[in-house]
């Protein structure tokens, strides 16, 4: 039966004893396959496009990574000449593939990492090859019957001892890769010597090809757009100090924001600064790796031979100690406990003053590390921070008494309370309002106390690295000695606040 409604034609089938249902168009098997293939191809094209888009963004953001890829390609191209050119191939024989493998394995992003792997591989190969030849000579002199026994015994002893050495922290940090290559090379040379006649020639060719590969990697890494691990560590510490200062500044301003402020309206820049402490907390592995690789690098730029790279790790530890306190501070901000307006207004100025002074010290330390010069204003800024600690301690000690005196006394019926409980309603509310702010005050003072540890670590770096004295065009007031507070005195002030 045909039926026309709203200019459209609809077909229905009347089934006896049933209901009238519209007919649905059917899709053939070929159409389903075509739609599936179309969706699969479009999805693949979209993923490929998304991948190349992300790769392009990485290349634009970090052009040195693109240059590193090109350097690896150049090194592999040069080392491949040992296969393409007959005279070079005849000189090293079929072991030219070891040069290609060496370039692939040892070429790293930074110069220090490349030097670390190259020296480890070359030294381990030479030592293992020499020992392998010596063991082979001793085994051959013992007769054909005892030769496999002696070779197997030496392989067991040296492989076990070298493997155990990899568990020693000092060896694992600097020579772990060399120990691995030593086991591999010694096993190959000593075991293959049982069946290979020209063992000395084989070992010599492998040592030569590995030396060629490592030398090529070192030269290209140092001569073409070098990336120094020491410089990267130096800049990382500088950035962490700046991020810590930004996080502390934004955190305190967020806590004392006016009641009509809307945290959702904060810009991305403010949120990024507030979360900067997380980068500091997650940078330990990068600092340890860079410090290890920096020890292998030759003098470069402002970094002389035997530069105190270990001191950067001490600075990083002190910075992370401050970051842990700031992480707790952000928890106070997110918890959102309401405090008394009178108490908050009374402590707001001194808290902001201490936060500003601490931030100034951190930024001055960042400038000191970045420029590698002693700041003439650092002592004055530390004195200001200590003076702000005293002011905050005095204000936090007198604030609760003033709040209770300013609040109207109310009589509360205590007949229903438990025996021994006589709670005044005003005092109970005051305690609940004081505790969150007292926690904040304690954490701010703890951050300031830990910043002094960062100051001591940076000052020790300046002494060891022989930083030059910067010329201050605007000299500040000399801080009196009675305004300078030691770390222990700061801890006493924090203890007084915790008694609130």
Coordinates of C-alpha atoms in Angstrom, one line a residue, residues 27 43 62 129 140 165 222 251 483:
X27 CA 23.4 -3.1 2.2
X43 CA 41.8 6.2 9.6
X62 CA 64.0 21.2 19.2
X129 CA 90.7 -9.0 23.0
X140 CA 97.0 -24.2 23.1
X165 CA 81.1 -5.7 39.1
X222 CA 82.2 17.3 18.8
X251 CA 50.9 29.6 45.1
X483 CA 69.0 40.8 61.0

